[in-house]
Amino acid sequence: MDEQQLHRAHAEIARTNAQRPLLCPTPVELGDGLVLRRATAADGAALAAFNAQQHFAAVGRATADAFGAAARHPTLDARCFTVAAAADSGRIVSAVYSVPQLWLYAGAVPLVALRPEAVGTAADFRGRALVAKHLDAHRRWAHALGAAVLFIGGMPQYYARFGYDLCPPRMGGRCGTKASVASAIQARQKRLLELEQQGPDSDKNAVKDLAFRRGAAADASFLTRLVRRNSRRRDLGIWTDFPESYWVDLFEGRQAGSFSANDVFVLEASVDAGSSVAAAFRVASGSGGDKGEQDIKDIIKGDDIIKIPVGFVQICNLGGYVSMFELDDSLEDLSVSWTDATTVLFEWLQEYELKYKAEKKKLFDAPFEIEDKGGIEGLVGGDESTSDAATTEPTTSTTTTTTTTTTTATTASQPPESEPKLPDDWTFQLFLGDTHPCYKSIATPTVLPIIQKPFYWFTQITHLPTFLQKITPVLNDRLHASITFTKLTAKLAIMFSAYSAAGAAILDIKNGKVVHVSEGKEGWTKADLVKDAGGASSLLVALCHGTSWMRMVLGHRTASEIQENGDLMGGAVAVQVLEALFPRMKVDAIIEKFKMNTTCLLLGSLLIASAYALQNQAIVFGSDTPSAAAAIAGLKQYNVPYVSYDTAASVASPTLPLYDTTSTANFSMIILGSGILAFSASQWTQLFDYQETSGARLVALYDEPGKGASVSYTSSISSSSGSFSVSPIIGNNNGIATTAAGLPVSYSVSLDGYMRDPALCLSSNVVRSAFSTDCDRIHIGD
């Protein structure tokens, strides 16, 4: 799809399109004196206050933004809201709004998608099915818009009652800590120092600096172009296309404390103004190229250096995590790698935490207020003098460099000793999905050791036959690419009931191409499908349970995977054709499948252990190691209280601080960081005895046991069901684990690719073997 086609698709759903169908064109009487209607501009103040009360203040400000005079959102305005209001008083008692968006399916087919948001009902009006009435109105609007999909983020399972299914994933990614990324930052600083010591660089195209600056409306063209280019290159199955007006609204149409006022910072590379890279950038910027002339205005510093935008990062206002991160490598001679950009991001995120995040949180959490100014202009949140729009910080590219690079020195006005510092266990989140390039650019797994499991969107495909007809070009390409079905001729029916073919989606495939998609008629059975196909041999049937087919057609699960779960029945050929038509698809900013690492395993083990714990508190030995820092970040994420001791203090103490002064066990979880195997035999005995008497769980990170006596310690204790071996520390190497630690070898499960912590002591005389056949098994790696 070219840029003109995308422009036309966006124009059809734009709020400026006078022909765009109206949401809830006619008010609906709900009974009890309530009416469901489309909002008007006059509802702005009351609706914003209602959403602030039902949700939180930032949602009220986001509502105000949609009604405000400065609003520039491409599709959202007052007409996107429905309200249930009292007919006599006009009081708003329930509200929902929807944002029309444009999805790209397989990077080729534009699909209008409608995203309901801010679903809320006043407490004294709940239980009247008002949400169902709202969602029905928005579903009708989706049909009028030609929207193939509705999707919403919300309470787990709640929207299933309205025909939504859990797919695709959202908000999954990788996390790191200050300690875990320190080695990557130090490696980059070392490289920069080596380059500096080599003297003046003869290569004029060399990048002299990388720095983030706050984005501005002038960057809109660059941001839209970069997201489109990178999404296509990464072969993303589904992604949201953002027109330039979206970015302009983000920069200029939203309050800083609004729910949707995400922060965007542009990454710039400083190069010699006389370099071929600078010349190429000037040509692209000044001759109607993709970047647009505005991108280069005012960014030349003096006569020597030019700053070229090469990427950007977006920080989500709700949660403070990285929600987008892109790098532009389109200029051939500009050498900025993903490793460079990602490492600079690691350091800059720490600066963002110190300089911006506290103020952003203050604005986000500020109470919702309405000043006596009249109209929507009176809607504010907190002290407006502290917002980005009211600060003296310029907003143009010329002077908005608000961050420093890895080599920038501390300013003279603020001596180093007075600067705030982040603790080593400070955590950041990259919610960018499972396959983002920045992960691969940092090869060492300990740099981003924490894996965040995803939540899910709730998605509804309004009419499967229509959806399939829209994506027919993609389906034909996939049949051709399958080789096996390049010349297939058959009718494929996706049914939803074993007894009725009414509503079934029927794909008419001739010579390897879907030539038509039809719908099973009312009253049809499978026999009618056979007749329509011209015989049983020409008909392929798949029966999908419930809404499971949505996961398949959106590339979230394959037909075989759905079949394994018992949600699909069909012949072998039918399933294989579905596999070819609907493969798994990568989705931007979304994790699909996980490769568990040690810290993820640790968190799971700790949570399991807490069910048997005397008290839910952890002790961390070797807290100054990267692995322990990652574990501490995980404990914080799950709100698990802990105390910690660094390596020196842990090893130096003859008596480990496991009990209080009354000899009561203090901890139910024990975490050993890398290198803590330097414990003495006496200290190991204290740990193991503590496990037996307290029921605590012990986890060792990244280390594999050696052959010392202190490591091979085992003990046997009696229980009503026999003897159990307490094997204290287990590595992920099968040979070392079994020969050095004295583990049993007659188990029924292979240890290859697995890591397990020691046996779980359920009480002083009941222990579960670490490798018994009935215990949990968590796979690590591929």
PDB file of C-alpha atoms in Angstrom, residues 336-499:
ATOM      1  CA  VAL A 336      24.227   4.552  14.023  1.00  0.00           C
ATOM      2  CA  SER A 337      23.537   0.957  15.008  1.00  0.00           C
ATOM      3  CA  TRP A 338      20.782  -0.482  17.155  1.00  0.00           C
ATOM      4  CA  THR A 339      23.468  -1.270  19.730  1.00  0.00           C
ATOM      5  CA  ASP A 340      24.463   2.396  19.852  1.00  0.00           C
ATOM      6  CA  ALA A 341      20.889   3.639  20.082  1.00  0.00           C
ATOM      7  CA  THR A 342      19.833   1.072  22.677  1.00  0.00           C
ATOM      8  CA  THR A 343      22.814   1.734  24.928  1.00  0.00           C
ATOM      9  CA  VAL A 344      22.204   5.484  24.770  1.00  0.00           C
ATOM     10  CA  LEU A 345      18.566   4.767  25.626  1.00  0.00           C
ATOM     11  CA  PHE A 346      19.620   2.811  28.713  1.00  0.00           C
ATOM     12  CA  GLU A 347      21.531   5.770  30.059  1.00  0.00           C
ATOM     13  CA  TRP A 348      18.971   8.361  28.975  1.00  0.00           C
ATOM     14  CA  LEU A 349      16.140   6.511  30.739  1.00  0.00           C
ATOM     15  CA  GLN A 350      17.967   7.075  34.007  1.00  0.00           C
ATOM     16  CA  GLU A 351      18.181  10.771  33.212  1.00  0.00           C
ATOM     17  CA  TYR A 352      14.487  10.816  32.313  1.00  0.00           C
ATOM     18  CA  GLU A 353      13.682   9.225  35.654  1.00  0.00           C
ATOM     19  CA  LEU A 354      15.602  11.922  37.520  1.00  0.00           C
ATOM     20  CA  LYS A 355      14.646  14.972  35.449  1.00  0.00           C
ATOM     21  CA  TYR A 356      11.143  14.405  34.150  1.00  0.00           C
ATOM     22  CA  LYS A 357       9.295  11.462  35.655  1.00  0.00           C
ATOM     23  CA  ALA A 358       8.510  12.961  39.059  1.00  0.00           C
ATOM     24  CA  GLU A 359       7.001  16.050  37.486  1.00  0.00           C
ATOM     25  CA  LYS A 360       5.045  13.951  34.963  1.00  0.00           C
ATOM     26  CA  LYS A 361       3.674  11.827  37.785  1.00  0.00           C
ATOM     27  CA  LYS A 362       2.701  14.955  39.707  1.00  0.00           C
ATOM     28  CA  LEU A 363       0.742  16.247  36.730  1.00  0.00           C
ATOM     29  CA  PHE A 364      -0.793  12.846  36.039  1.00  0.00           C
ATOM     30  CA  ASP A 365      -1.891  12.315  39.644  1.00  0.00           C
ATOM     31  CA  ALA A 366      -3.080  15.888  40.201  1.00  0.00           C
ATOM     32  CA  PRO A 367      -6.726  16.275  41.269  1.00  0.00           C
ATOM     33  CA  PHE A 368      -9.208  17.091  38.569  1.00  0.00           C
ATOM     34  CA  GLU A 369     -10.457  20.654  38.863  1.00  0.00           C
ATOM     35  CA  ILE A 370     -12.756  22.975  36.975  1.00  0.00           C
ATOM     36  CA  GLU A 371     -11.903  26.649  37.218  1.00  0.00           C
ATOM     37  CA  ASP A 372     -14.668  29.224  36.949  1.00  0.00           C
ATOM     38  CA  LYS A 373     -13.816  30.218  33.384  1.00  0.00           C
ATOM     39  CA  GLY A 374     -16.816  28.672  31.676  1.00  0.00           C
ATOM     40  CA  GLY A 375     -16.714  26.146  28.870  1.00  0.00           C
ATOM     41  CA  ILE A 376     -14.223  23.414  28.312  1.00  0.00           C
ATOM     42  CA  GLU A 377     -11.294  25.862  28.589  1.00  0.00           C
ATOM     43  CA  GLY A 378     -11.851  25.815  32.346  1.00  0.00           C
ATOM     44  CA  LEU A 379     -10.879  22.157  32.697  1.00  0.00           C
ATOM     45  CA  VAL A 380      -7.467  21.875  34.307  1.00  0.00           C
ATOM     46  CA  GLY A 381      -5.437  19.490  36.373  1.00  0.00           C
ATOM     47  CA  GLY A 382      -2.992  20.592  39.009  1.00  0.00           C
ATOM     48  CA  ASP A 383      -0.799  23.656  38.668  1.00  0.00           C
ATOM     49  CA  GLU A 384      -0.751  24.552  34.985  1.00  0.00           C
ATOM     50  CA  SER A 385       2.337  26.652  35.472  1.00  0.00           C
ATOM     51  CA  THR A 386       4.335  23.441  35.834  1.00  0.00           C
ATOM     52  CA  SER A 387       3.098  21.831  32.629  1.00  0.00           C
ATOM     53  CA  ASP A 388       5.308  21.448  29.599  1.00  0.00           C
ATOM     54  CA  ALA A 389       3.265  23.991  27.665  1.00  0.00           C
ATOM     55  CA  ALA A 390       3.779  26.636  30.333  1.00  0.00           C
ATOM     56  CA  THR A 391       7.481  26.189  30.949  1.00  0.00           C
ATOM     57  CA  THR A 392      10.109  28.394  29.411  1.00  0.00           C
ATOM     58  CA  GLU A 393      11.630  25.416  27.611  1.00  0.00           C
ATOM     59  CA  PRO A 394      11.501  26.114  23.851  1.00  0.00           C
ATOM     60  CA  THR A 395       9.588  23.664  21.695  1.00  0.00           C
ATOM     61  CA  THR A 396      11.478  23.919  18.401  1.00  0.00           C
ATOM     62  CA  SER A 397      14.250  21.637  17.292  1.00  0.00           C
ATOM     63  CA  THR A 398      16.787  24.415  17.609  1.00  0.00           C
ATOM     64  CA  THR A 399      16.895  24.614  21.368  1.00  0.00           C
ATOM     65  CA  THR A 400      14.954  21.668  22.713  1.00  0.00           C
ATOM     66  CA  THR A 401      17.895  19.414  23.381  1.00  0.00           C
ATOM     67  CA  THR A 402      16.937  18.476  26.903  1.00  0.00           C
ATOM     68  CA  THR A 403      19.169  15.504  27.500  1.00  0.00           C
ATOM     69  CA  THR A 404      22.821  14.649  27.462  1.00  0.00           C
ATOM     70  CA  THR A 405      24.792  11.832  25.927  1.00  0.00           C
ATOM     71  CA  THR A 406      26.946   9.277  27.629  1.00  0.00           C
ATOM     72  CA  THR A 407      29.940  11.634  27.494  1.00  0.00           C
ATOM     73  CA  THR A 408      28.361  14.880  28.693  1.00  0.00           C
ATOM     74  CA  ALA A 409      29.946  16.313  31.831  1.00  0.00           C
ATOM     75  CA  THR A 410      28.079  17.644  34.874  1.00  0.00           C
ATOM     76  CA  THR A 411      27.257  21.342  34.740  1.00  0.00           C
ATOM     77  CA  ALA A 412      29.277  23.652  36.937  1.00  0.00           C
ATOM     78  CA  SER A 413      26.168  25.037  38.640  1.00  0.00           C
ATOM     79  CA  GLN A 414      25.359  21.665  40.164  1.00  0.00           C
ATOM     80  CA  PRO A 415      28.358  19.783  41.576  1.00  0.00           C
ATOM     81  CA  PRO A 416      28.346  16.002  41.207  1.00  0.00           C
ATOM     82  CA  GLU A 417      28.015  15.391  44.906  1.00  0.00           C
ATOM     83  CA  SER A 418      24.658  17.185  45.031  1.00  0.00           C
ATOM     84  CA  GLU A 419      23.100  15.342  42.096  1.00  0.00           C
ATOM     85  CA  PRO A 420      20.438  12.752  42.908  1.00  0.00           C
ATOM     86  CA  LYS A 421      21.342   9.192  42.057  1.00  0.00           C
ATOM     87  CA  LEU A 422      19.260   6.153  41.319  1.00  0.00           C
ATOM     88  CA  PRO A 423      19.744   2.951  43.336  1.00  0.00           C
ATOM     89  CA  ASP A 424      21.227  -0.051  41.557  1.00  0.00           C
ATOM     90  CA  ASP A 425      17.892  -1.852  41.661  1.00  0.00           C
ATOM     91  CA  TRP A 426      16.019   0.973  39.882  1.00  0.00           C
ATOM     92  CA  THR A 427      13.957  -0.696  37.160  1.00  0.00           C
ATOM     93  CA  PHE A 428      12.825   0.371  33.695  1.00  0.00           C
ATOM     94  CA  GLN A 429      10.399  -1.351  31.313  1.00  0.00           C
ATOM     95  CA  LEU A 430      10.606  -1.797  27.555  1.00  0.00           C
ATOM     96  CA  PHE A 431       7.129  -2.939  26.530  1.00  0.00           C
ATOM     97  CA  LEU A 432       8.048  -3.453  22.885  1.00  0.00           C
ATOM     98  CA  GLY A 433       7.049  -7.062  22.259  1.00  0.00           C
ATOM     99  CA  ASP A 434       9.138 -10.190  21.976  1.00  0.00           C
ATOM    100  CA  THR A 435      11.140  -9.580  18.802  1.00  0.00           C
ATOM    101  CA  HIS A 436      12.109  -5.914  18.882  1.00  0.00           C
ATOM    102  CA  PRO A 437      15.537  -5.180  17.342  1.00  0.00           C
ATOM    103  CA  CYS A 438      16.816  -3.475  20.480  1.00  0.00           C
ATOM    104  CA  TYR A 439      16.711  -6.794  22.367  1.00  0.00           C
ATOM    105  CA  LYS A 440      18.841  -8.533  19.767  1.00  0.00           C
ATOM    106  CA  SER A 441      21.321  -5.666  19.685  1.00  0.00           C
ATOM    107  CA  ILE A 442      22.227  -6.375  23.328  1.00  0.00           C
ATOM    108  CA  ALA A 443      23.249 -10.000  23.109  1.00  0.00           C
ATOM    109  CA  THR A 444      23.984 -10.578  26.800  1.00  0.00           C
ATOM    110  CA  PRO A 445      20.752 -11.847  28.437  1.00  0.00           C
ATOM    111  CA  THR A 446      21.710 -10.425  31.834  1.00  0.00           C
ATOM    112  CA  VAL A 447      21.360  -6.859  30.515  1.00  0.00           C
ATOM    113  CA  LEU A 448      17.570  -7.213  30.232  1.00  0.00           C
ATOM    114  CA  PRO A 449      16.978 -10.132  32.581  1.00  0.00           C
ATOM    115  CA  ILE A 450      13.329  -9.564  33.514  1.00  0.00           C
ATOM    116  CA  ILE A 451      10.585 -10.661  31.137  1.00  0.00           C
ATOM    117  CA  GLN A 452       7.210  -9.009  31.529  1.00  0.00           C
ATOM    118  CA  LYS A 453       4.325 -11.272  30.625  1.00  0.00           C
ATOM    119  CA  PRO A 454       1.669  -9.556  28.531  1.00  0.00           C
ATOM    120  CA  PHE A 455      -1.870  -8.557  29.165  1.00  0.00           C
ATOM    121  CA  TYR A 456      -4.287  -8.892  26.272  1.00  0.00           C
ATOM    122  CA  TRP A 457      -6.539  -6.768  24.165  1.00  0.00           C
ATOM    123  CA  PHE A 458     -10.144  -7.847  23.939  1.00  0.00           C
ATOM    124  CA  THR A 459     -10.968  -7.981  20.243  1.00  0.00           C
ATOM    125  CA  GLN A 460     -14.152  -8.476  18.292  1.00  0.00           C
ATOM    126  CA  ILE A 461     -14.411  -9.078  14.560  1.00  0.00           C
ATOM    127  CA  THR A 462     -17.847  -7.790  13.699  1.00  0.00           C
ATOM    128  CA  HIS A 463     -18.518 -10.073  10.707  1.00  0.00           C
ATOM    129  CA  LEU A 464     -16.080 -12.817   9.683  1.00  0.00           C
ATOM    130  CA  PRO A 465     -17.100 -13.128   5.983  1.00  0.00           C
ATOM    131  CA  THR A 466     -16.658  -9.372   5.507  1.00  0.00           C
ATOM    132  CA  PHE A 467     -13.319  -9.450   7.327  1.00  0.00           C
ATOM    133  CA  LEU A 468     -12.047 -12.298   5.130  1.00  0.00           C
ATOM    134  CA  GLN A 469     -13.190 -10.522   1.985  1.00  0.00           C
ATOM    135  CA  LYS A 470     -11.163  -7.449   2.983  1.00  0.00           C
ATOM    136  CA  ILE A 471      -7.956  -9.446   3.513  1.00  0.00           C
ATOM    137  CA  THR A 472      -8.350 -11.591   0.363  1.00  0.00           C
ATOM    138  CA  PRO A 473      -5.141 -10.174  -1.248  1.00  0.00           C
ATOM    139  CA  VAL A 474      -3.127 -11.360   1.757  1.00  0.00           C
ATOM    140  CA  LEU A 475      -4.818 -14.768   1.766  1.00  0.00           C
ATOM    141  CA  ASN A 476      -3.981 -15.260  -1.916  1.00  0.00           C
ATOM    142  CA  ASP A 477      -0.345 -14.372  -1.337  1.00  0.00           C
ATOM    143  CA  ARG A 478      -0.194 -16.883   1.503  1.00  0.00           C
ATOM    144  CA  LEU A 479      -1.729 -19.671  -0.582  1.00  0.00           C
ATOM    145  CA  HIS A 480       0.816 -19.002  -3.298  1.00  0.00           C
ATOM    146  CA  ALA A 481       3.684 -18.947  -0.784  1.00  0.00           C
ATOM    147  CA  SER A 482       2.546 -22.237   0.744  1.00  0.00           C
ATOM    148  CA  ILE A 483       3.536 -24.148  -2.443  1.00  0.00           C
ATOM    149  CA  THR A 484       1.310 -27.032  -1.305  1.00  0.00           C
ATOM    150  CA  PHE A 485      -1.905 -25.111  -1.978  1.00  0.00           C
ATOM    151  CA  THR A 486      -0.777 -22.970  -4.891  1.00  0.00           C
ATOM    152  CA  LYS A 487      -3.316 -24.697  -7.187  1.00  0.00           C
ATOM    153  CA  LEU A 488      -5.946 -25.642  -4.595  1.00  0.00           C
ATOM    154  CA  THR A 489      -9.587 -25.684  -5.701  1.00  0.00           C
ATOM    155  CA  ALA A 490     -12.143 -26.196  -2.913  1.00  0.00           C
ATOM    156  CA  LYS A 491     -14.644 -24.494  -0.689  1.00  0.00           C
ATOM    157  CA  LEU A 492     -13.509 -23.947   2.872  1.00  0.00           C
ATOM    158  CA  ALA A 493     -16.229 -23.382   5.466  1.00  0.00           C
ATOM    159  CA  ILE A 494     -15.522 -22.024   8.930  1.00  0.00           C
ATOM    160  CA  MET A 495     -18.535 -23.022  11.018  1.00  0.00           C
ATOM    161  CA  PHE A 496     -19.547 -22.014  14.512  1.00  0.00           C
ATOM    162  CA  SER A 497     -22.045 -24.794  15.237  1.00  0.00           C
ATOM    163  CA  ALA A 498     -22.085 -28.503  14.457  1.00  0.00           C
ATOM    164  CA  TYR A 499     -25.815 -28.335  13.801  1.00  0.00           C
TER     165      TYR A 499
END
